[in-house]
């Protein structure tokens, strides 16, 4: 799966940040790029920084033939997951 430079630029240009909803205390902030939602928040129970990725609404251009979205996660510049 290859995403063209033009489509990649369009995805990046249309990225959105979703704030907390004032009347929904359990809502979380999120970044959305190409339909992928990434939540980063402080876990209430453990006090840790938690990163959660929701791929259910990913743009079809990101899907591999097996309908999975390829994902790479890095921390401090080191790849910790690629799949």
mmCIF file of C-alpha atoms in Angstrom:
data_model
loop_
_atom_site.group_PDB
_atom_site.id
_atom_site.type_symbol
_atom_site.label_atom_id
_atom_site.label_comp_id
_atom_site.label_asym_id
_atom_site.label_seq_id
_atom_site.Cartn_x
_atom_site.Cartn_y
_atom_site.Cartn_z
ATOM 1 C CA UNK A 1 0.000 0.000 0.000
ATOM 2 C CA UNK A 2 1.439 3.326 -1.091
ATOM 3 C CA UNK A 3 -0.266 6.641 -0.468
ATOM 4 C CA UNK A 4 0.531 9.285 -3.066
ATOM 5 C CA UNK A 5 2.311 12.453 -1.983
ATOM 6 C CA UNK A 6 -0.748 14.471 -3.003
ATOM 7 C CA UNK A 7 -3.144 12.377 -0.904
ATOM 8 C CA UNK A 8 -0.726 12.312 2.048
ATOM 9 C CA UNK A 9 -0.493 16.117 1.892
ATOM 10 C CA UNK A 10 -4.301 16.365 1.789
ATOM 11 C CA UNK A 11 -4.582 14.097 4.847
ATOM 12 C CA UNK A 12 -2.040 16.172 6.773
ATOM 13 C CA UNK A 13 -3.643 19.472 5.737
ATOM 14 C CA UNK A 14 -7.061 18.337 6.945
ATOM 15 C CA UNK A 15 -5.878 16.958 10.312
ATOM 16 C CA UNK A 16 -8.092 17.978 13.226
ATOM 17 C CA UNK A 17 -7.727 18.290 16.964
ATOM 18 C CA UNK A 18 -10.751 17.342 19.052
ATOM 19 C CA UNK A 19 -10.977 19.049 22.452
ATOM 20 C CA UNK A 20 -12.702 17.673 25.500
ATOM 21 C CA UNK A 21 -16.445 18.135 25.449
ATOM 22 C CA UNK A 22 -17.436 20.305 28.420
ATOM 23 C CA UNK A 23 -20.703 18.501 29.092
ATOM 24 C CA UNK A 24 -19.093 15.039 28.712
ATOM 25 C CA UNK A 25 -16.578 14.645 31.567
ATOM 26 C CA UNK A 26 -15.297 11.282 30.278
ATOM 27 C CA UNK A 27 -14.460 12.586 26.788
ATOM 28 C CA UNK A 28 -10.802 12.681 25.751
ATOM 29 C CA UNK A 29 -8.716 14.926 23.483
ATOM 30 C CA UNK A 30 -7.820 13.406 20.127
ATOM 31 C CA UNK A 31 -5.939 14.074 16.921
ATOM 32 C CA UNK A 32 -7.551 12.851 13.704
ATOM 33 C CA UNK A 33 -5.559 12.229 10.514
ATOM 34 C CA UNK A 34 -7.049 10.359 7.542
ATOM 35 C CA UNK A 35 -9.859 9.101 9.759
ATOM 36 C CA UNK A 36 -7.444 7.624 12.324
ATOM 37 C CA UNK A 37 -8.060 8.908 15.853
ATOM 38 C CA UNK A 38 -5.166 9.128 18.310
ATOM 39 C CA UNK A 39 -6.002 9.837 21.945
ATOM 40 C CA UNK A 40 -3.275 10.908 24.385
ATOM 41 C CA UNK A 41 -4.281 11.394 27.971
ATOM 42 C CA UNK A 42 -3.389 10.786 31.596
ATOM 43 C CA UNK A 43 -4.828 7.482 32.768
ATOM 44 C CA UNK A 44 -6.984 8.142 35.835
ATOM 45 C CA UNK A 45 -6.290 4.837 37.582
ATOM 46 C CA UNK A 46 -2.536 4.507 36.983
ATOM 47 C CA UNK A 47 -1.439 8.126 36.462
ATOM 48 C CA UNK A 48 0.393 7.117 33.290
ATOM 49 C CA UNK A 49 0.414 8.770 29.880
ATOM 50 C CA UNK A 50 -1.758 6.558 27.702
ATOM 51 C CA UNK A 51 -1.831 6.558 23.908
ATOM 52 C CA UNK A 52 -4.820 4.926 22.251
ATOM 53 C CA UNK A 53 -5.264 4.540 18.489
ATOM 54 C CA UNK A 54 -8.672 3.963 16.896
ATOM 55 C CA UNK A 55 -8.412 2.634 13.341
ATOM 56 C CA UNK A 56 -12.117 1.877 12.751
ATOM 57 C CA UNK A 57 -12.683 4.995 10.666
ATOM 58 C CA UNK A 58 -9.349 5.031 8.788
ATOM 59 C CA UNK A 59 -9.563 6.219 5.185
ATOM 60 C CA UNK A 60 -9.746 3.318 2.724
ATOM 61 C CA UNK A 61 -6.533 4.477 1.007
ATOM 62 C CA UNK A 62 -4.648 3.370 4.132
ATOM 63 C CA UNK A 63 -5.993 -0.178 4.090
ATOM 64 C CA UNK A 64 -3.796 -3.083 3.048
ATOM 65 C CA UNK A 65 -5.338 -5.902 0.977
ATOM 66 C CA UNK A 66 -6.169 -7.734 4.242
ATOM 67 C CA UNK A 67 -8.182 -4.636 5.367
ATOM 68 C CA UNK A 68 -5.695 -3.826 8.144
ATOM 69 C CA UNK A 69 -4.076 -0.417 8.573
ATOM 70 C CA UNK A 70 -0.280 -0.555 8.722
ATOM 71 C CA UNK A 71 0.897 1.124 11.908
ATOM 72 C CA UNK A 72 4.286 2.193 13.208
ATOM 73 C CA UNK A 73 4.782 3.585 16.707
ATOM 74 C CA UNK A 74 7.934 5.313 17.868
ATOM 75 C CA UNK A 75 8.918 6.634 21.285
ATOM 76 C CA UNK A 76 11.789 9.114 21.592
ATOM 77 C CA UNK A 77 12.784 8.286 18.010
ATOM 78 C CA UNK A 78 12.889 4.497 18.530
ATOM 79 C CA UNK A 79 10.403 2.285 16.721
ATOM 80 C CA UNK A 80 8.621 0.199 19.351
ATOM 81 C CA UNK A 81 5.961 -1.319 17.101
ATOM 82 C CA UNK A 82 5.568 -1.943 13.384
ATOM 83 C CA UNK A 83 2.715 -3.965 12.011
#
